[in-house]
Structure formats: structure tokens, C-alpha cells
DNA sequence: GACAGTGAAATTTTT
DNA sequence: TTTCACTGTC
């Protein structure tokens, strides 16, 4: 096989060194666009092919499902045996361990994962004194505590919340969560760490199984993940982490840049390889990104080299307000589109989701196709959460949150009082069960909320009684449809797969497991599962109907004109690829809980991407506009110190997404919370080398525009505000187009002539900067001649081409 | 238990 | 401006 040589030969020397490195821990500092995914996947293939490493002993973890999928696919393309390697997200890998050791970890064998909303509901029920907002805040802090591996009794909790009551809240939450048998996201890391640190057998088996451990995007790992990493590596493990400290943007979620900054200290003998050759962006883009991030202190230091060489200078545009900002973007895109640039080449980046609205309105109006990444999450919609909760309750009868969500939906006369009664009845049984157990958990079927419901049935008022027995019947018939009642204890259940206390070494996984491993968290499992196929979809369909949820949401659709039924149908479809048994159900739920990335609508593949800067990590676009570069928005003005450095890294991430063209927009005013606020340009704009950008629009003080530099040419005859409206150029170009072209009848050429005067500077998308040399009316049109800096003179009709010819406003000298 | 009305608040969020 | 949580009413 010379395949591998080919793969290696396309790598640059540093990349190749990273691939073939062995013998010590390795830290790969991979700058943006430096081909790190290629390095990781080639390394997997190389290890299997060249070093004859057993594919099953390779573990590679990433943060996003998308990245995990990509890694898995690319590795398999190079080396099919990589399918047997464990290429997963951190959380999915944690779930993988817990699923096999559920009993040891104190979990229900069919545990599901609570999202933040579920956690808030749970805590609110556990501590009714808390307002919803307080519960939300507490859940956020608990998540942070778990990021840092702090238990409720850890004295360091004060770092997260100085309030001494916080520990109690955390402890209460934990207890209640354990009672449900479920986990939250933090547990998917924390519980495996605890398990591995307390159970030498499990740990030994794991560290022996994985001789190679790799981590991608290491700069975004948190303390718990660092502990996790240490727990799964033994003396014989080869560990390799890849990351870019300049792209660490999840500090607010507990990510510790320190993990990457101090990796070499934590893993003595670490070799460091820097990948600094950037294959994505043209030089001036990297120059901007580099100059901005250079202002950070805590960094390892890297300088990207633009392998693509020179290219179009990024454009810095000053605009009046967000309306102009969105119309500027729209025009940019439409003009390019007319010249054959697909919509899909463009991405509009913003700091906060709320900013997407203006762009959506404008694009809708102009019929520019777009997709908003990250908003309206499918799995967070009410009807979907309802259906999933019902499924979760069928899977795990102790799921209090799921139970409460669906028991009275549609209304069955079962209010909070009745719900509380049932839940406390079940929890009572739980305590008794635990008390009688000898070390192991023994919940018995009494802890099941359904069975508790049956026990309290007699004491209920008539209406509640009939509603509840109806509900019980529905759930029971669904349970019998899907298969056996949940096992009381899972210890033996998984023994064959991954025995909790095996005395042997590695246990080969059965086929079914291999598939899900290779699948690395994709919603759609391997085709081999299709045999059970229609099965689970049929089940979900049945559930949606018999639960009354379908009728309920149908009613909602009718009154509100929503799409809830269609969404439910989509969920049913998604289930069609899973087997119609309990295992299939658990797998379906886990996939959905861990991978909520929306299934791409390929309705219109050619559309502009609207996206927060955070969400662009790992993506690239030929043309990028970073919007809202104003103090208070990006960065927010309360940012200082480390937080400010993180914002700066965010800016760095945004810039380095652009391949060919980068635009930066900044507004002088912005409507914020209903009022108009005057904005200052982002401080990051001042960190840019002025010679790296072309400035358009009314540049505020301190910014040198084209006009300012060449003011001698013109003597400032236009005086900076010759424009009647006083609007900066984009209002002009658009306004001119709209009002003169469409709505307003002929005003002869006076208005055009006033604006398009000899001597005025302008900027053309293709030809760059130029000056009007002639301006005159013909018998039907008003014509201007423009001489461009790049040389050459052209004739334009401003009436039609106003948007291609952006006048440069003189100001801010 | 469902609804309308009032008032305060308003990032980013891989899983 | 918009959103959502809470309050009071039927």
C-alpha cells in the first residue's frame, strides 16, 4: 500500500513530524487553518497501518459531534479499520463508559441525559423556595462546579459562588438527580472520572485498552476533562493533544486555557510541534487576525504564515446604524451574486444571537436565501421535548422531570399537587429500597413513578383518578410494546459487553457495539441497524398519538399556525433508523441528547450563513462579514483582563474563518433594548494595522480612511458633510437606488448631480478606489466617468449602479 | 388550572 | 423592543 506514502507526502514537514512522532507526550500547537484535522486523521491511519496499532486501542476525543464525525469519516477513508477506533466527543465517550458501568456509577441502566432546562425543573421541584430564575442561576453554577470537578462538599465551591448556601443547593440537586437515575451533561465527564479514580479494575481495563489517546481542540478542555484525560491514560499510553491557545473561547463555560499552556508541565517530556502554515486565508486577513491577538498576554505565541500569499485587502466599513449595516451586507452579497458568487460563500458573523434579527428581516425582504445557525433548536421545541420526555419516561420510570412534563399534557386534571404526591410516594420507596440494600442499589419497581402512581390512585379525587389511570394505561401499553420492563439492576445486563468486574483484559465488543462506536455520535446509525428500522418509528408514532400529544399540538397548530405536527413527524422519521426494542430506544435518546446539531435542511444549499462568532469555530467561508464591531457589543464593555483577552481571541477566530474576503462593520448608533445608543468603534479595530484595511464610510476620529491619506488631492472640497442628509455613504448608495430608482418619480438629474460630483472619491467592488473625473447628463441618463487607482477609467450610470459605486465620505481627518 | 396583564431584564453556550 | 416570569382573576 503506497496510499499512506501519498497521504504523508502531501503534508508539510511539521505536519509529517506530528504524524510520525512517538515515544513521548505530544502537544501540537495548530494555528487556524493549519490542517490539524488532516494531521489527526493521518496519524490514526498511520498508527494502524504503519505501526500496527490495534484500531480498538485508539481513542480520539473532540468537543463537537460535527468534528467527531468528520474525524471519523476522514480516518476511515484513509484506513477502513479506523472504524473500530473510538472517535467520539468527550461527552459521548463519557456516556459510553457509564452505559457499560451504570450500576457501579449509581445510575439507571436506561439513564437519559438531562439538559439544562430539565435540570432547572428538577432543582425547582427539589427546592420549591427557589424562583425559577434562582434555580437557573444555581444550575449554571452547579454546571460550573462540575466543570471544575468540585463536589458539593468541596471548599473551593466558594470560587464559584461565595454564598455558603450554594453547597446545600448543589447537594440537594445532586441527590435528587441521583434519585432519578439520570445524569446531566457535567456528569458525563465527572462520573467517569470518579468511577475510574475509585475503581481500579475498571480503570486498569480502560487504560490497557487505549494505548493511544488523542484530544482535539484541547484549548477548550476544562478541569474535569483534564482529569478525565489523566484517568484514561496510564504509564503505557501515548498521549497527543492538539489545540490553539489563541482560539480558546469557552472560558465562560469552564474551559481552562491553562490546560494547554501548562500541558508540558503536566506531562513531562512533552514534545511540542507548531503548525503555523495557514492554507485557508490570504495574507492580509491573517495579518489583521495576528495583530489583534498579539495584544493578548497569556499566550504561547504563534505567527501564521499565509501559504496562499497576497489577496484582497479586508474592508473596514463605518455605518450609521444597524439598518445600514444589514442593507450594506445585503448589497455586498447581491452584487457579488450577480457576478456569480454563490450565496453560500458568505457568512455574516455577530457577537450575540439577537443581532441576527435585522439581517433576517433585510434578507427576507430582498429574497436573499439564508440559514441561521444555532437558533431555533429543533430538539428544544416544546412539542419535541414533550415527545422525548414521554419516550424517556418509558425508558426510565424514575425520570421525575419527564413524568411531570407529560403526565398532564394534554390536561388530565393532574395538577402540581397530585404530581408532588406521586413523586414523593416514589421517592419514599426509593429510600426504603436503598436502606435495605447491601452496598448495591436496589430500587425495586416501587420507585417507578408509574407504580407509585398506581399506589396513590385510590386516595385521589374522582377527576384526577380517572385522568391518572388513563395515563398509566397509556404508558404501560407502550412499555409492553417496546419490550421488557426495565431491569432492576444493570450489573449483569452489560456484563457480556463490558463486564463491570472482568478479570480478563480487553473484552472485544460485540458487533452492535462496534457499530455505534465507529458511528461516533451521529444521529443516524449504521445502515446495518436498518433491519429494526421502521420499528422504532412505528413505536414513536404510536406514542405520539396515544399519549394525546399529537392531538394536543394539532390544536396548537390550528390556533397559532405553528408547525408542531410536522416537527413531530420529523422526530418520528428520525427514529426509523433505530431498532424497535429497548436498546434501540435508549440509543435513540442518547444520540438525540448528545447531538442536537440540527439535521441540515438541504432545502436550499445555496444560502448565506448567519452565525454567532462562537459557532464558527472550525468552519471556513470564502467571504466573511464580522458585524457589530462596536464597544459594548464586541467586546462587551464590561470585559477586562482575561475576559477581554477571550473576546480578542473570539475576534481572532472570526477573522481566521475568512478565506478570500473579510469585511468588518461598525455602526455609529444602534437600537438596543428599544432605545438608540451611540456607539464607539470596537477597541479591536484600533489594534488593526491601518495599512491592512481599506476604510469605507464615515471614519470616526483616529481612523484613517483613504480620503484622509490623500486629502491633498482634493482639498476637502466635499467638506465631509456635503451630503444633504448627512448620511454616510451606504445610506446614500442604497437610498439613491431605492428612492430614485423606484418610488420617487423623476426629479431630473439634480439629485444625482448633487451627489455625483467631479472629484469625489468612491470605491468599486472590483476596481477598488477611484475618483469621478467627469459627470454629465445625456438626454436620457446621468453619466459619470471614474478613474481608478488601479489604473483605467470607466463609465457608469449612477442611477442604476449606485450600489456598485460606494462614495467615500470625507471626515475624521 | 388556564389565561391576560404587568414589570424587570437583556452574552457567548461545542455537550 | 422583546421576552419571560410572576400575579391575580375566572
Short mmCIF file of C-alpha atoms in Angstrom, two decimals, chain A residues 246-408:
data_model
loop_
_atom_site.label_atom_id
_atom_site.label_comp_id
_atom_site.label_asym_id
_atom_site.label_seq_id
_atom_site.Cartn_x
_atom_site.Cartn_y
_atom_site.Cartn_z
CA UNK A 246 -5.45 31.70 20.56
CA UNK A 247 -8.77 30.04 19.82
CA UNK A 248 -9.83 29.32 23.37
CA UNK A 249 -13.26 30.93 23.57
CA UNK A 250 -15.18 28.93 26.14
CA UNK A 251 -13.75 30.23 29.35
CA UNK A 252 -17.22 31.26 30.48
CA UNK A 253 -18.17 27.61 30.38
CA UNK A 254 -15.24 26.47 32.41
CA UNK A 255 -12.67 25.94 29.66
CA UNK A 256 -9.18 26.40 31.03
CA UNK A 257 -6.60 27.83 28.64
CA UNK A 258 -4.18 26.82 31.32
CA UNK A 259 -4.68 23.21 30.31
CA UNK A 260 -2.89 23.81 27.07
CA UNK A 261 -0.50 26.42 28.44
CA UNK A 262 0.76 24.02 31.10
CA UNK A 263 0.41 20.75 29.24
CA UNK A 264 4.17 20.30 29.09
CA UNK A 265 4.42 20.61 32.86
CA UNK A 266 1.65 18.13 33.49
CA UNK A 267 3.06 15.63 31.07
CA UNK A 268 6.84 15.71 31.49
CA UNK A 269 8.91 15.10 28.43
CA UNK A 270 6.32 16.59 26.13
CA UNK A 271 7.39 17.34 22.61
CA UNK A 272 5.88 20.44 21.05
CA UNK A 273 5.20 20.86 17.35
CA UNK A 274 3.88 24.09 15.91
CA UNK A 275 1.76 24.16 12.81
CA UNK A 276 1.93 27.73 11.60
CA UNK A 277 1.39 27.41 7.91
CA UNK A 278 -2.09 28.56 7.12
CA UNK A 279 -3.72 27.20 4.00
CA UNK A 280 -7.04 28.95 4.36
CA UNK A 281 -6.72 32.71 4.25
CA UNK A 282 -4.95 35.26 2.12
CA UNK A 283 -2.16 37.21 3.82
CA UNK A 284 -3.90 40.47 4.78
CA UNK A 285 -6.61 38.57 6.61
CA UNK A 286 -4.07 36.73 8.70
CA UNK A 287 -2.24 39.95 9.28
CA UNK A 288 -5.32 41.52 10.83
CA UNK A 289 -6.04 38.49 12.96
CA UNK A 290 -2.43 38.34 14.08
CA UNK A 291 -2.19 41.99 15.02
CA UNK A 292 -5.31 41.83 17.12
CA UNK A 293 -4.44 38.70 19.05
CA UNK A 294 -0.90 39.96 19.57
CA UNK A 295 -2.33 42.27 22.21
CA UNK A 296 -3.01 39.31 24.46
CA UNK A 297 -0.51 38.48 27.14
CA UNK A 298 -1.24 34.94 28.15
CA UNK A 299 -0.38 33.06 25.01
CA UNK A 300 2.18 30.66 23.75
CA UNK A 301 2.80 32.73 20.67
CA UNK A 302 2.45 31.74 17.08
CA UNK A 303 2.66 33.57 13.81
CA UNK A 304 0.63 32.27 10.96
CA UNK A 305 2.26 32.07 7.59
CA UNK A 306 -0.05 32.68 4.66
CA UNK A 307 0.70 29.91 2.21
CA UNK A 308 -1.84 31.38 -0.16
CA UNK A 309 0.06 34.66 -0.36
CA UNK A 310 -1.36 38.07 -1.08
CA UNK A 311 -5.00 38.77 -1.68
CA UNK A 312 -7.75 41.28 -1.38
CA UNK A 313 -7.38 43.70 1.47
CA UNK A 314 -10.07 43.39 4.12
CA UNK A 315 -12.56 46.25 4.18
CA UNK A 316 -13.47 48.18 7.30
CA UNK A 317 -16.84 49.83 6.94
CA UNK A 318 -18.30 52.53 9.15
CA UNK A 319 -22.06 52.71 9.02
CA UNK A 320 -24.76 54.80 10.59
CA UNK A 321 -26.79 52.13 12.31
CA UNK A 322 -27.80 48.51 12.13
CA UNK A 323 -30.28 49.14 9.34
CA UNK A 324 -27.47 50.36 7.17
CA UNK A 325 -25.36 47.52 8.37
CA UNK A 326 -27.84 44.94 7.20
CA UNK A 327 -28.51 46.66 3.90
CA UNK A 328 -24.80 47.05 3.32
CA UNK A 329 -24.33 43.32 3.84
CA UNK A 330 -27.30 42.56 1.64
CA UNK A 331 -25.94 44.68 -1.16
CA UNK A 332 -22.50 43.24 -0.86
CA UNK A 333 -23.99 39.80 -1.23
CA UNK A 334 -26.39 40.68 -4.02
CA UNK A 335 -23.74 42.46 -6.04
CA UNK A 336 -21.43 39.53 -5.73
CA UNK A 337 -24.23 37.18 -6.58
CA UNK A 338 -24.85 39.00 -9.81
CA UNK A 339 -21.27 38.33 -10.67
CA UNK A 340 -21.66 34.65 -9.98
CA UNK A 341 -20.61 34.41 -6.34
CA UNK A 342 -22.89 31.89 -4.65
CA UNK A 343 -24.78 32.93 -1.56
CA UNK A 344 -23.22 30.04 0.27
CA UNK A 345 -19.83 31.70 0.04
CA UNK A 346 -20.95 34.27 2.58
CA UNK A 347 -21.16 34.22 6.32
CA UNK A 348 -22.47 37.05 8.47
CA UNK A 349 -20.94 36.87 11.92
CA UNK A 350 -22.22 38.57 15.03
CA UNK A 351 -21.43 38.52 18.71
CA UNK A 352 -24.92 37.92 20.05
CA UNK A 353 -27.84 35.99 18.65
CA UNK A 354 -30.15 38.98 18.97
CA UNK A 355 -28.20 40.67 16.19
CA UNK A 356 -29.35 38.13 13.65
CA UNK A 357 -32.82 39.60 13.54
CA UNK A 358 -32.01 42.67 11.48
CA UNK A 359 -30.21 40.59 8.90
CA UNK A 360 -33.04 38.12 8.71
CA UNK A 361 -35.57 40.84 8.08
CA UNK A 362 -33.45 42.50 5.45
CA UNK A 363 -32.58 39.26 3.68
CA UNK A 364 -36.16 38.09 3.74
CA UNK A 365 -37.22 41.35 2.22
CA UNK A 366 -34.65 41.09 -0.52
CA UNK A 367 -35.18 37.41 -1.07
CA UNK A 368 -31.64 36.51 -0.16
CA UNK A 369 -31.66 32.89 1.00
CA UNK A 370 -30.08 32.41 4.41
CA UNK A 371 -29.87 29.97 7.24
CA UNK A 372 -29.41 30.86 10.86
CA UNK A 373 -27.03 28.52 12.62
CA UNK A 374 -27.71 27.68 16.19
CA UNK A 375 -31.05 29.29 16.79
CA UNK A 376 -34.42 27.59 16.98
CA UNK A 377 -33.03 24.32 18.00
CA UNK A 378 -35.20 21.52 16.85
CA UNK A 379 -34.85 19.49 19.98
CA UNK A 380 -35.68 22.41 22.22
CA UNK A 381 -39.09 22.91 20.73
CA UNK A 382 -41.94 22.29 23.06
CA UNK A 383 -43.58 19.50 21.09
CA UNK A 384 -40.30 17.69 20.58
CA UNK A 385 -39.36 17.96 24.24
CA UNK A 386 -42.79 16.60 25.11
CA UNK A 387 -42.41 13.57 22.90
CA UNK A 388 -38.86 12.97 24.06
CA UNK A 389 -39.96 13.24 27.68
CA UNK A 390 -42.60 10.62 27.09
CA UNK A 391 -40.02 8.37 25.47
CA UNK A 392 -37.65 8.96 28.36
CA UNK A 393 -40.35 8.04 30.85
CA UNK A 394 -40.99 4.81 29.01
CA UNK A 395 -37.26 4.09 29.15
CA UNK A 396 -36.69 5.10 32.75
CA UNK A 397 -39.65 5.09 35.12
CA UNK A 398 -37.78 7.15 37.69
CA UNK A 399 -37.44 10.15 35.42
CA UNK A 400 -39.23 12.72 37.51
CA UNK A 401 -38.74 15.59 35.10
CA UNK A 402 -40.11 13.66 32.15
CA UNK A 403 -43.01 12.43 34.23
CA UNK A 404 -44.02 15.88 35.32
CA UNK A 405 -43.71 17.22 31.82
CA UNK A 406 -46.11 14.79 30.20
CA UNK A 407 -48.43 13.49 32.89
CA UNK A 408 -50.80 16.40 32.48
#
